[in-house]
PDB file of N, CA and C in Angstrom:
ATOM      1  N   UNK A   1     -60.334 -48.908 -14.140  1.00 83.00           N
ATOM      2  CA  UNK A   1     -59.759 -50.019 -13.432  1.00 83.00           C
ATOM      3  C   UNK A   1     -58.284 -50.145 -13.791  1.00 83.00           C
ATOM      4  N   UNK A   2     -57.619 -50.328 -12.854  1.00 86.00           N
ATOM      5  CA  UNK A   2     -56.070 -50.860 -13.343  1.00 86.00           C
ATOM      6  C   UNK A   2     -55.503 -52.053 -12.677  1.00 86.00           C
ATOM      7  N   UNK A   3     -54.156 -52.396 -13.316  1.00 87.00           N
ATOM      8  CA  UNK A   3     -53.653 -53.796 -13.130  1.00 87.00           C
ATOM      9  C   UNK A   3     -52.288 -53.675 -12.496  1.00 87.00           C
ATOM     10  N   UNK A   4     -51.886 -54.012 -11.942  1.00 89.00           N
ATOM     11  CA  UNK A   4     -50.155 -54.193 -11.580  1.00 89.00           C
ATOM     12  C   UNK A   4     -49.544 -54.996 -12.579  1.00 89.00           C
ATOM     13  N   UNK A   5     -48.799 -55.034 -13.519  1.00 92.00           N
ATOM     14  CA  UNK A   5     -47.795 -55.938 -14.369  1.00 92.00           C
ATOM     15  C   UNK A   5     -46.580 -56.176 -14.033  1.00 92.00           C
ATOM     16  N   UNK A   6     -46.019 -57.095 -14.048  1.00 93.00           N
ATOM     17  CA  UNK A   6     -45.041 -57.038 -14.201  1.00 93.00           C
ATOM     18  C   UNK A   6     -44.188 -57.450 -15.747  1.00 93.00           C
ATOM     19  N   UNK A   7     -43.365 -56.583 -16.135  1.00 90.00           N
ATOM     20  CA  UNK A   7     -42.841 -56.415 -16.875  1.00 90.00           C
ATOM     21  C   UNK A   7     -41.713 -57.677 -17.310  1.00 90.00           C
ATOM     22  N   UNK A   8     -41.574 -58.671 -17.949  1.00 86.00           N
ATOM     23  CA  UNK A   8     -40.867 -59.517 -18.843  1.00 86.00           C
ATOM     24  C   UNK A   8     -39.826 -59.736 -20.041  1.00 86.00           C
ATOM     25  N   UNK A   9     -38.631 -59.875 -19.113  1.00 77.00           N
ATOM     26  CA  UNK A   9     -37.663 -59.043 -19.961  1.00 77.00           C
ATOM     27  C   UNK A   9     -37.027 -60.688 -20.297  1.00 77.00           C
ATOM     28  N   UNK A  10     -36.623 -61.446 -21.784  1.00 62.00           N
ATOM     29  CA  UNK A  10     -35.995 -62.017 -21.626  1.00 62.00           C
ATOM     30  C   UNK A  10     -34.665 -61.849 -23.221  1.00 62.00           C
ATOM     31  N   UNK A  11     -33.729 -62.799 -23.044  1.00 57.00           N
ATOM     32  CA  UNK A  11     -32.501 -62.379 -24.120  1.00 57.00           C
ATOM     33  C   UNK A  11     -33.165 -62.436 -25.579  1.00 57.00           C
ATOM     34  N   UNK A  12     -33.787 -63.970 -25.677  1.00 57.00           N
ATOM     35  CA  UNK A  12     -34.245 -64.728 -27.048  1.00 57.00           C
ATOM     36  C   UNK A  12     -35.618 -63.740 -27.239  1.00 57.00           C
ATOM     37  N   UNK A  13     -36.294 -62.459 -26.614  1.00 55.00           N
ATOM     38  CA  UNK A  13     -37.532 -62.625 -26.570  1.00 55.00           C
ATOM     39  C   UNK A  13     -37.879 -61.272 -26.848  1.00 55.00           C
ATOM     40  N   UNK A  14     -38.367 -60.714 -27.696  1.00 55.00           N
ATOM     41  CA  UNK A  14     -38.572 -59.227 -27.585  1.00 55.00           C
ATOM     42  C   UNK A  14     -39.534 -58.337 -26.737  1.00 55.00           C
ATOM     43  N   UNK A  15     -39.525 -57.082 -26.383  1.00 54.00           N
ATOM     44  CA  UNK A  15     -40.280 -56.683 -25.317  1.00 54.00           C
ATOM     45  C   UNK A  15     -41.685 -57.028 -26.029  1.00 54.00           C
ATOM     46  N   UNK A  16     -42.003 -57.184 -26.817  1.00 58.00           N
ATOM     47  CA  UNK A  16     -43.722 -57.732 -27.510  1.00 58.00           C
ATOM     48  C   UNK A  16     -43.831 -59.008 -26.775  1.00 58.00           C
ATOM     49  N   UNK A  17     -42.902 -59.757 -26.824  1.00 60.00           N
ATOM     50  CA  UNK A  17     -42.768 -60.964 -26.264  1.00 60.00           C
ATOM     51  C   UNK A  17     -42.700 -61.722 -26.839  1.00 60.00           C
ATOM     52  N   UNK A  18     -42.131 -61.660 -28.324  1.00 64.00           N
ATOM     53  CA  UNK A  18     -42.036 -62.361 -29.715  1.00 64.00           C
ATOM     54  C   UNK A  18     -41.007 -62.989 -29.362  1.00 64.00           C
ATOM     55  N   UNK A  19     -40.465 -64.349 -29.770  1.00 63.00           N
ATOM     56  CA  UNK A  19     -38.955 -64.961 -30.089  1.00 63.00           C
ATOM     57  C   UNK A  19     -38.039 -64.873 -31.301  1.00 63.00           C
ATOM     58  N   UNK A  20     -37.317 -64.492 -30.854  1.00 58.00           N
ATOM     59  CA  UNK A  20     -36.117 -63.612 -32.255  1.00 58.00           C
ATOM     60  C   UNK A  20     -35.250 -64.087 -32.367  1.00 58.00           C
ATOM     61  N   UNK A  21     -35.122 -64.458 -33.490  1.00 56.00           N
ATOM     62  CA  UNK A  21     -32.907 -65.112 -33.729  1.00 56.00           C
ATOM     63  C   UNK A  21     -32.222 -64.293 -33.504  1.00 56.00           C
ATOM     64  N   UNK A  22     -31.199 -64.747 -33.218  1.00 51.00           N
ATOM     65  CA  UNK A  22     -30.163 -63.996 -32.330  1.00 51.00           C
ATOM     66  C   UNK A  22     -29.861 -63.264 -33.332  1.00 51.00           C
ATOM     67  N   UNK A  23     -29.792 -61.772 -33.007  1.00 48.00           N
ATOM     68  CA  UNK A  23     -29.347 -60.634 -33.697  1.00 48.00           C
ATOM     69  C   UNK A  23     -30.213 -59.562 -34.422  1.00 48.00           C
ATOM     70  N   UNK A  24     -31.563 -60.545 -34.326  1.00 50.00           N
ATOM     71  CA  UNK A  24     -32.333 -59.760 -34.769  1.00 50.00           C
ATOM     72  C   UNK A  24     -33.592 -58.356 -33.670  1.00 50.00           C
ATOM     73  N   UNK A  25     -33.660 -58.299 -32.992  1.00 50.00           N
ATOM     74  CA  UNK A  25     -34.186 -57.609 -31.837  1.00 50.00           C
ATOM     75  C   UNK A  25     -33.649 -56.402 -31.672  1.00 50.00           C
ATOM     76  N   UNK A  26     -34.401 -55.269 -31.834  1.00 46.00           N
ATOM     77  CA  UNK A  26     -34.241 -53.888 -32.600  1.00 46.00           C
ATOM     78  C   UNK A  26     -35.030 -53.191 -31.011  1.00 46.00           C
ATOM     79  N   UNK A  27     -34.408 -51.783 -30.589  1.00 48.00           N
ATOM     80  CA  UNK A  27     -35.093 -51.318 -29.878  1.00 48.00           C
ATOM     81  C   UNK A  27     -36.273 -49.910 -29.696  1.00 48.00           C
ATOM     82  N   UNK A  28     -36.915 -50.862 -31.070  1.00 46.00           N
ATOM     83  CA  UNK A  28     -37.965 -49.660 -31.774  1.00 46.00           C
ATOM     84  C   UNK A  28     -39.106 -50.408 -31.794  1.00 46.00           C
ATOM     85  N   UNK A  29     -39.354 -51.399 -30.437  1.00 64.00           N
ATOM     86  CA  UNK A  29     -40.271 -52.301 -30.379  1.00 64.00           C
ATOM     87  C   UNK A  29     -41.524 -51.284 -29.812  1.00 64.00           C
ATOM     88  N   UNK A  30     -42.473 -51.708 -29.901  1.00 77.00           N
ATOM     89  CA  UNK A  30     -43.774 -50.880 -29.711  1.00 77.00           C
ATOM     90  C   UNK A  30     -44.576 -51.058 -28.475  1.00 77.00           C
ATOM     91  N   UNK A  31     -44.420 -52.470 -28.085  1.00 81.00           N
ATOM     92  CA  UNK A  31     -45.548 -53.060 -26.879  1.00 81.00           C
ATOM     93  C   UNK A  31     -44.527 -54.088 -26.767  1.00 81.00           C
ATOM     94  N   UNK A  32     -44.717 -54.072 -24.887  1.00 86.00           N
ATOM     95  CA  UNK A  32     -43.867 -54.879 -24.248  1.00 86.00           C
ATOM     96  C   UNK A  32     -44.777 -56.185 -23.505  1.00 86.00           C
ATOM     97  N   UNK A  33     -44.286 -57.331 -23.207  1.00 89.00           N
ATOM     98  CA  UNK A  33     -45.302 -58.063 -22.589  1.00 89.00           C
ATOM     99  C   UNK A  33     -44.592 -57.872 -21.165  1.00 89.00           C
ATOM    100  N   UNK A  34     -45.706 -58.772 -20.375  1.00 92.00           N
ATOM    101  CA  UNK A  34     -45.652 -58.415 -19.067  1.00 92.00           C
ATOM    102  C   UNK A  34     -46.783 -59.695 -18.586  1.00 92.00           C
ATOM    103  N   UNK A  35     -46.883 -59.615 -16.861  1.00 92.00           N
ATOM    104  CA  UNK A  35     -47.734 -61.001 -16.193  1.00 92.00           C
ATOM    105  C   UNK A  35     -48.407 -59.939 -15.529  1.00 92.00           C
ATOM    106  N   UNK A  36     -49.592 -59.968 -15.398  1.00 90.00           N
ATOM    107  CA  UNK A  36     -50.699 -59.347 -14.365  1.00 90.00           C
ATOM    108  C   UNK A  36     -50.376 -60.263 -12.608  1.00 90.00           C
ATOM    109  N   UNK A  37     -49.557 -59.430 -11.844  1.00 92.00           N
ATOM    110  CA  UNK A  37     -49.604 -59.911 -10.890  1.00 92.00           C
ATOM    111  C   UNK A  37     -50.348 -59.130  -9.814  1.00 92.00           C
ATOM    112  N   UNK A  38     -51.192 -58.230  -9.888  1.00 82.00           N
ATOM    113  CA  UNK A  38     -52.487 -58.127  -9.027  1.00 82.00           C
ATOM    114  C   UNK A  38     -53.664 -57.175  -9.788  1.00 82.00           C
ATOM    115  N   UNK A  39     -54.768 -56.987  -9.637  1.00 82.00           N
ATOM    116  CA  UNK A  39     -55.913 -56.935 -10.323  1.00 82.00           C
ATOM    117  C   UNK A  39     -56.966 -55.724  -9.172  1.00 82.00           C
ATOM    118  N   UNK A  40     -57.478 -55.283  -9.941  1.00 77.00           N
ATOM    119  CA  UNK A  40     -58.562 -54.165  -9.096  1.00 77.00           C
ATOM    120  C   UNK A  40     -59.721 -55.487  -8.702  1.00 77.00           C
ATOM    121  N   UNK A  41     -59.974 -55.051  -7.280  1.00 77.00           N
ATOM    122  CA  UNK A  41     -60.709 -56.009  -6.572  1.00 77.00           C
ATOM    123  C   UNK A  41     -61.857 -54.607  -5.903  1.00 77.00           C
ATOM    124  N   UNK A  42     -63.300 -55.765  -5.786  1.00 77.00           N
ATOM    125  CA  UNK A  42     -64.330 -54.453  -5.062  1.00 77.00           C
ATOM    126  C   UNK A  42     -63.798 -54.948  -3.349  1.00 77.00           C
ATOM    127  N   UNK A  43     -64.600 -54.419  -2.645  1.00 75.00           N
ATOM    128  CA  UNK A  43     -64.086 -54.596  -1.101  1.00 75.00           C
ATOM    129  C   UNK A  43     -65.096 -55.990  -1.209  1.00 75.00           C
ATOM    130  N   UNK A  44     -64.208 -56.795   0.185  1.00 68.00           N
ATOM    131  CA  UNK A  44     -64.856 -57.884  -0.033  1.00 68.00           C
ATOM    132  C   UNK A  44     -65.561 -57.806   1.183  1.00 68.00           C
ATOM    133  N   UNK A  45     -66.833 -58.470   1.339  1.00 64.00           N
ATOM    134  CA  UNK A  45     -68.159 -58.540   2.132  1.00 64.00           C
ATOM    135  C   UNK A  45     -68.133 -59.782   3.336  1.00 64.00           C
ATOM    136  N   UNK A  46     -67.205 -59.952   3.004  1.00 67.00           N
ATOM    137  CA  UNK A  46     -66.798 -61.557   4.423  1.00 67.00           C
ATOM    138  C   UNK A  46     -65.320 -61.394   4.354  1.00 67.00           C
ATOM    139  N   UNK A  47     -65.055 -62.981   4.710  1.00 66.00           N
ATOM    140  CA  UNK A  47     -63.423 -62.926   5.323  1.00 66.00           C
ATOM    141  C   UNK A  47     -63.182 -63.587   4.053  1.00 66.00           C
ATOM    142  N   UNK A  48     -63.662 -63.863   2.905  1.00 71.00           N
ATOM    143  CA  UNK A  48     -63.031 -64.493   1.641  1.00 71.00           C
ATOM    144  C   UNK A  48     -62.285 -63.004   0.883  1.00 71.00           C
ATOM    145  N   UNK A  49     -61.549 -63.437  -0.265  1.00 70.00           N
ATOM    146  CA  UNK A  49     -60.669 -62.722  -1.104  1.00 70.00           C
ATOM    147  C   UNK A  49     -61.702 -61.978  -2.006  1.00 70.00           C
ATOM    148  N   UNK A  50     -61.588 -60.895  -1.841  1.00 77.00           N
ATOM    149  CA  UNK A  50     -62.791 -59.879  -3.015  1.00 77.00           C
ATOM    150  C   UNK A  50     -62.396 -60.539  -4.254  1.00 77.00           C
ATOM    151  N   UNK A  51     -63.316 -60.066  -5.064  1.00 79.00           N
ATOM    152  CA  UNK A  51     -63.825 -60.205  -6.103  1.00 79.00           C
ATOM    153  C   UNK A  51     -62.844 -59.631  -7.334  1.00 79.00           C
ATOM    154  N   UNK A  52     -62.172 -60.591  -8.283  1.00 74.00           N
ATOM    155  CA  UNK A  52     -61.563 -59.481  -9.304  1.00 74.00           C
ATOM    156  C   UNK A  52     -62.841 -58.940 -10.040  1.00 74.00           C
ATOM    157  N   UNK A  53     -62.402 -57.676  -9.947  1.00 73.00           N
ATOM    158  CA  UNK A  53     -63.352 -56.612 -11.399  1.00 73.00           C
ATOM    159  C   UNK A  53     -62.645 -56.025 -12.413  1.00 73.00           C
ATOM    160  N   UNK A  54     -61.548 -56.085 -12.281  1.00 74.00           N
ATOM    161  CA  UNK A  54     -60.583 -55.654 -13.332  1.00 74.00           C
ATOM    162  C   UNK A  54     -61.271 -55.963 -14.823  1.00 74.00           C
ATOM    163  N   UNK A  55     -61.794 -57.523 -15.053  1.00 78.00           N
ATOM    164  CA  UNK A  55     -61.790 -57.755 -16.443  1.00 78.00           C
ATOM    165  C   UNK A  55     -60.849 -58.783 -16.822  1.00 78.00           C
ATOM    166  N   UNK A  56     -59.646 -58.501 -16.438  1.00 83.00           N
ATOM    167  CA  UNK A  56     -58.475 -59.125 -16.354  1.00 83.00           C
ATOM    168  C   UNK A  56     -57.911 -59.943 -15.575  1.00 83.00           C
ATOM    169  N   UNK A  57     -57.920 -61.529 -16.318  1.00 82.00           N
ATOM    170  CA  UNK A  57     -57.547 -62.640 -14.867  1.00 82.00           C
ATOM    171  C   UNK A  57     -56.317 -62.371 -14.255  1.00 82.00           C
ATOM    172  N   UNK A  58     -55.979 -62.520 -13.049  1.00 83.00           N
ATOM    173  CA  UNK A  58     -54.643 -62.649 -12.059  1.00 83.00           C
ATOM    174  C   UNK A  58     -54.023 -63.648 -12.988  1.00 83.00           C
ATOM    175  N   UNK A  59     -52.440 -63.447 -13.045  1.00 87.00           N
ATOM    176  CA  UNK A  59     -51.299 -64.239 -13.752  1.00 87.00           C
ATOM    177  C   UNK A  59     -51.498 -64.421 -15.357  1.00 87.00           C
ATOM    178  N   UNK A  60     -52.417 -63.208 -16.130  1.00 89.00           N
ATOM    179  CA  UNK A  60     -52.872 -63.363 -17.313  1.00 89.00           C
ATOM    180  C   UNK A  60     -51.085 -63.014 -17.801  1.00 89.00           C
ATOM    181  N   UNK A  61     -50.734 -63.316 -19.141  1.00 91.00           N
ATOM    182  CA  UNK A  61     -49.690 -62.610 -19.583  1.00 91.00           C
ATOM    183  C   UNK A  61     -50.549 -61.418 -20.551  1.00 91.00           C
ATOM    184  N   UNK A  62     -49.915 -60.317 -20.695  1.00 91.00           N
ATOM    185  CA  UNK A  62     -50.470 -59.341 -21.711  1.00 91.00           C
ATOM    186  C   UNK A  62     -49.282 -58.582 -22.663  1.00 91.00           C
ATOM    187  N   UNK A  63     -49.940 -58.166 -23.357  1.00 90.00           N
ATOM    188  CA  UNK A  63     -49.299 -57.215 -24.057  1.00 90.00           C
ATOM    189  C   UNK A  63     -49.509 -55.690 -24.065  1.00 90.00           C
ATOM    190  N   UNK A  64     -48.770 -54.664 -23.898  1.00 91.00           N
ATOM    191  CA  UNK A  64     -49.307 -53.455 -23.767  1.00 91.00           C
ATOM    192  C   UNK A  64     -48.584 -52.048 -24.035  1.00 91.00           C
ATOM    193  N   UNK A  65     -48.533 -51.251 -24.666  1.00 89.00           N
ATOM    194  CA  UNK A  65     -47.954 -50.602 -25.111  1.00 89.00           C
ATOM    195  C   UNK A  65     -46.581 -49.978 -24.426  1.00 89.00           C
ATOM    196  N   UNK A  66     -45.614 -49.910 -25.041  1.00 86.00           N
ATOM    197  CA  UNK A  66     -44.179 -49.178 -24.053  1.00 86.00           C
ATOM    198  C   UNK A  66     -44.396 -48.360 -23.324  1.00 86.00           C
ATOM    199  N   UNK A  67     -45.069 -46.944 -23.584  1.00 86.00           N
ATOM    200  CA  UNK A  67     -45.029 -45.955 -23.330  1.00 86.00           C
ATOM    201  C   UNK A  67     -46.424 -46.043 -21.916  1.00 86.00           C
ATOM    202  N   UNK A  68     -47.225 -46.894 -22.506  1.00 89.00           N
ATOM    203  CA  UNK A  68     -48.405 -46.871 -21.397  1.00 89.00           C
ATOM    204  C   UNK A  68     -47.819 -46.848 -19.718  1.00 89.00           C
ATOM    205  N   UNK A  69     -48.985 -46.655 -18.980  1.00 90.00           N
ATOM    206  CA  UNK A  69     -48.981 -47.149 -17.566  1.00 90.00           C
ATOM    207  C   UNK A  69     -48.137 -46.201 -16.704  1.00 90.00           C
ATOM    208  N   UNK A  70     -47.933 -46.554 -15.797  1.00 92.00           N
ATOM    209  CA  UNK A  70     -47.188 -45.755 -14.327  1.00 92.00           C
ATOM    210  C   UNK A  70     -46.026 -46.919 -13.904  1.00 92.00           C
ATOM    211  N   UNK A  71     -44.527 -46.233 -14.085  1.00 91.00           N
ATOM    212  CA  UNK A  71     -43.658 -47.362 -13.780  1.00 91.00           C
ATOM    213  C   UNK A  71     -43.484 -47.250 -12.350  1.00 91.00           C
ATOM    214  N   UNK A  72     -42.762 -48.549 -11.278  1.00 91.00           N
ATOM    215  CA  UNK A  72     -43.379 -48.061  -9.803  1.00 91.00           C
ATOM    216  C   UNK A  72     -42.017 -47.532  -9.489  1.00 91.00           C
ATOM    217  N   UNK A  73     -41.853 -46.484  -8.810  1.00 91.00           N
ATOM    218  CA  UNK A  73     -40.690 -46.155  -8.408  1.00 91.00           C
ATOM    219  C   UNK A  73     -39.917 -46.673  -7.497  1.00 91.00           C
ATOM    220  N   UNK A  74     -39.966 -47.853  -6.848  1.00 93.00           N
ATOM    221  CA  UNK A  74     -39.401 -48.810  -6.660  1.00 93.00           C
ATOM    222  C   UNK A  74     -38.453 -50.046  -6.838  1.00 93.00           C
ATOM    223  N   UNK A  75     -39.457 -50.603  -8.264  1.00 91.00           N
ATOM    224  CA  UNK A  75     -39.299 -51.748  -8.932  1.00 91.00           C
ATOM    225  C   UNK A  75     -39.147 -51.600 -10.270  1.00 91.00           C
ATOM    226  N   UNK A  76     -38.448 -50.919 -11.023  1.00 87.00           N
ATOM    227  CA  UNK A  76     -38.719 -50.770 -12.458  1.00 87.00           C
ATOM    228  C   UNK A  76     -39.093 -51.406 -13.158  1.00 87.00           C
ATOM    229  N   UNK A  77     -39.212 -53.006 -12.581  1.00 90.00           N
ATOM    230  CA  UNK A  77     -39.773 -53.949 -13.568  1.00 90.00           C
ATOM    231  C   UNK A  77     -41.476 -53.763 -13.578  1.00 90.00           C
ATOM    232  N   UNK A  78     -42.062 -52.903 -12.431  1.00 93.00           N
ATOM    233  CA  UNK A  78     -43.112 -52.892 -12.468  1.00 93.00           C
ATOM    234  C   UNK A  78     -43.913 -51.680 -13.197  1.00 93.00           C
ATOM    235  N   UNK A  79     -45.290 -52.481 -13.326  1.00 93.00           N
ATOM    236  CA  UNK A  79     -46.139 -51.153 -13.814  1.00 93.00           C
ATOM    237  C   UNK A  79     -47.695 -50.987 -13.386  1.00 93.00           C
ATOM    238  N   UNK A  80     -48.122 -49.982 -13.404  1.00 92.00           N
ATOM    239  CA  UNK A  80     -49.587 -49.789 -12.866  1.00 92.00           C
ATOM    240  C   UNK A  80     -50.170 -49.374 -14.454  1.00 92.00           C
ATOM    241  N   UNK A  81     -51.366 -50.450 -14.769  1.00 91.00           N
ATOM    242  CA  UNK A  81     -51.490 -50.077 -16.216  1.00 91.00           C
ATOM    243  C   UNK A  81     -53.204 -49.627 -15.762  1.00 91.00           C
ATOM    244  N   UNK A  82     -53.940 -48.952 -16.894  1.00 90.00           N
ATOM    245  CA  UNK A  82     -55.496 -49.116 -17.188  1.00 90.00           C
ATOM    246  C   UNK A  82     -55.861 -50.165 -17.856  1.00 90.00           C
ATOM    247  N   UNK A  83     -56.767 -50.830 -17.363  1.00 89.00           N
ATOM    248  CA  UNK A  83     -57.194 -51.956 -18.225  1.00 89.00           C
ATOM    249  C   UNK A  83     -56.953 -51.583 -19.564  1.00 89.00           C
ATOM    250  N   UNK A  84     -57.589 -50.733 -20.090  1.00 90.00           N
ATOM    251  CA  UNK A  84     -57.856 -50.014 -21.608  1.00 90.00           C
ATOM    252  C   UNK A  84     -56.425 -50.176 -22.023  1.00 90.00           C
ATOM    253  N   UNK A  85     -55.760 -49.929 -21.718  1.00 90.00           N
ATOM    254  CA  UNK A  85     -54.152 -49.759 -22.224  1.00 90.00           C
ATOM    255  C   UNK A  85     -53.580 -51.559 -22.574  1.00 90.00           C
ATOM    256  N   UNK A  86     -54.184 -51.960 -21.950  1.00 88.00           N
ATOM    257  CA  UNK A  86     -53.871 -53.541 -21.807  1.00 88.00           C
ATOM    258  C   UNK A  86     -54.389 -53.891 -23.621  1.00 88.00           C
ATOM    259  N   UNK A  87     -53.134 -54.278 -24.931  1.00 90.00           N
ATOM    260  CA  UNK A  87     -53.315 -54.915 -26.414  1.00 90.00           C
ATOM    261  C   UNK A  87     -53.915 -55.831 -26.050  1.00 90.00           C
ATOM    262  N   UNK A  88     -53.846 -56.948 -25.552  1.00 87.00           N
ATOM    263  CA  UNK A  88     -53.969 -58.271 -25.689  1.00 87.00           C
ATOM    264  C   UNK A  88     -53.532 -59.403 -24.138  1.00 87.00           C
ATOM    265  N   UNK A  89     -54.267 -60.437 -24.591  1.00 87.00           N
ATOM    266  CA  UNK A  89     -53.866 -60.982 -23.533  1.00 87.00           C
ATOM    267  C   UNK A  89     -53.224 -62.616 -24.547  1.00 87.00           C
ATOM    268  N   UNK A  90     -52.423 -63.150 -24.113  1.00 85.00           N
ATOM    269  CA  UNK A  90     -51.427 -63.709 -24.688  1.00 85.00           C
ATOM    270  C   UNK A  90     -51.238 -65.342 -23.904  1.00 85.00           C
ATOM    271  N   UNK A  91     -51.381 -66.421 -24.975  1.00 80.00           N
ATOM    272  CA  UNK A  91     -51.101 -67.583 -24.084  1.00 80.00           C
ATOM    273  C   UNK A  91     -50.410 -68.455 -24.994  1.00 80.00           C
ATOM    274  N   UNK A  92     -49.269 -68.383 -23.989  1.00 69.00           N
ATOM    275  CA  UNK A  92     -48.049 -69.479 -24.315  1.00 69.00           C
ATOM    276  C   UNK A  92     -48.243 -70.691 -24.324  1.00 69.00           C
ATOM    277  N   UNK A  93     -47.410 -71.243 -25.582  1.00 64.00           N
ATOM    278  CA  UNK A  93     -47.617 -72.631 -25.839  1.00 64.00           C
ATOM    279  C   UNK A  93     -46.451 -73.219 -26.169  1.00 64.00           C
ATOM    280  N   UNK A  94     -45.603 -74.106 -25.528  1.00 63.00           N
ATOM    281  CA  UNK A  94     -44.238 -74.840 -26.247  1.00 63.00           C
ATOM    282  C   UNK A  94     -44.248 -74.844 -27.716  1.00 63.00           C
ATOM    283  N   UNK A  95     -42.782 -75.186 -28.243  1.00 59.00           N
ATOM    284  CA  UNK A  95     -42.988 -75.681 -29.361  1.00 59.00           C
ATOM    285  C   UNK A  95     -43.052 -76.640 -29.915  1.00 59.00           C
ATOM    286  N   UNK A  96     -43.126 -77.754 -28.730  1.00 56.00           N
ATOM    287  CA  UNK A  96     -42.914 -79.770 -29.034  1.00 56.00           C
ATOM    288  C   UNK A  96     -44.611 -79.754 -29.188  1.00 56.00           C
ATOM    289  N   UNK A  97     -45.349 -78.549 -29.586  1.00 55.00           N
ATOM    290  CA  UNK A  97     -46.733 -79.212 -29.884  1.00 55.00           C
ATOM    291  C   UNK A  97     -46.681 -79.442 -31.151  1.00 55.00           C
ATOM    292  N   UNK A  98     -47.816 -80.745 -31.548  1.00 49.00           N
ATOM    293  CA  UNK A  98     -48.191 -81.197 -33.024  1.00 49.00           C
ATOM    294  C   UNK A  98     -49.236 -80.825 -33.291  1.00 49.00           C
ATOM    295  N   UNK A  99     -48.894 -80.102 -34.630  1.00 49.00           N
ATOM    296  CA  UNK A  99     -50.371 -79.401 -35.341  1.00 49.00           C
ATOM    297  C   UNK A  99     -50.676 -80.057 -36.252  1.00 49.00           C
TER     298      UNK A  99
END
C-alpha cells in the first residue's frame, strides 16, 4: 500500500519535524516529516468515497525516512511513500498547554 505525502519544510523546524534554536539544525537529519494528503483506497461499490485501506488516516502528519519513497517529478515537495516506510505518525500540540 502507499501514501502521497507531502513533504514539510519549515525555518524553526527540522526535516524530523523537531523545533530547533536558531542555529542549531544540521543537514545530517535522518527522517523528514510530512502530511498524508491522499491514501490507497479499494474501488468503491456505490457513488460514496472508497474506503481508506492504507492503514494510514488522510491528513495524518508522519515521519519517514529521507531517503525513502518516490519524489513526484512534478512537485518536489511531494512523495509516494510505502506504508512500511512510514516511522511514525506524529500529533501536534501547542505549547500554551498545562501539564
Amino acid at each position: 500500500m502507499r501514501v502521497l505525502v507531502k513533504v514539510i519544510k519549515d525555518a524553526d523546524r527540522s526535516d524530523g519535524g523537531l523545533y530547533l534554536p536558531e542555529g542549531a539544525k544540521e543537514q545530517t537529519q535522518e527522517a523528514m516529516y510530512g502530511e498524508v494528503i491522499e491514501v490507497a483506497r479499494d474501488k468503491p461499490t456505490t457513488e460514496e468515497m472508497a474506503e481508506n485501506v492504507s492503514g494510514v488516516p488522510s491528513n495524518s502528519k508522519v515521519l519517514f525516512a529521507k531517503h525513502s519513497g518516490i519524489c513526484v517529478p512534478w512537485d518536489d515537495s511531494l512523495r509516494l511513500l510505502d506504508v512500511k516506510d512510514i516511522l511514525a505518525t506524529v500529533e501536534e500540540h501547542s505549547g500554551a498547554e498545562a501539564h
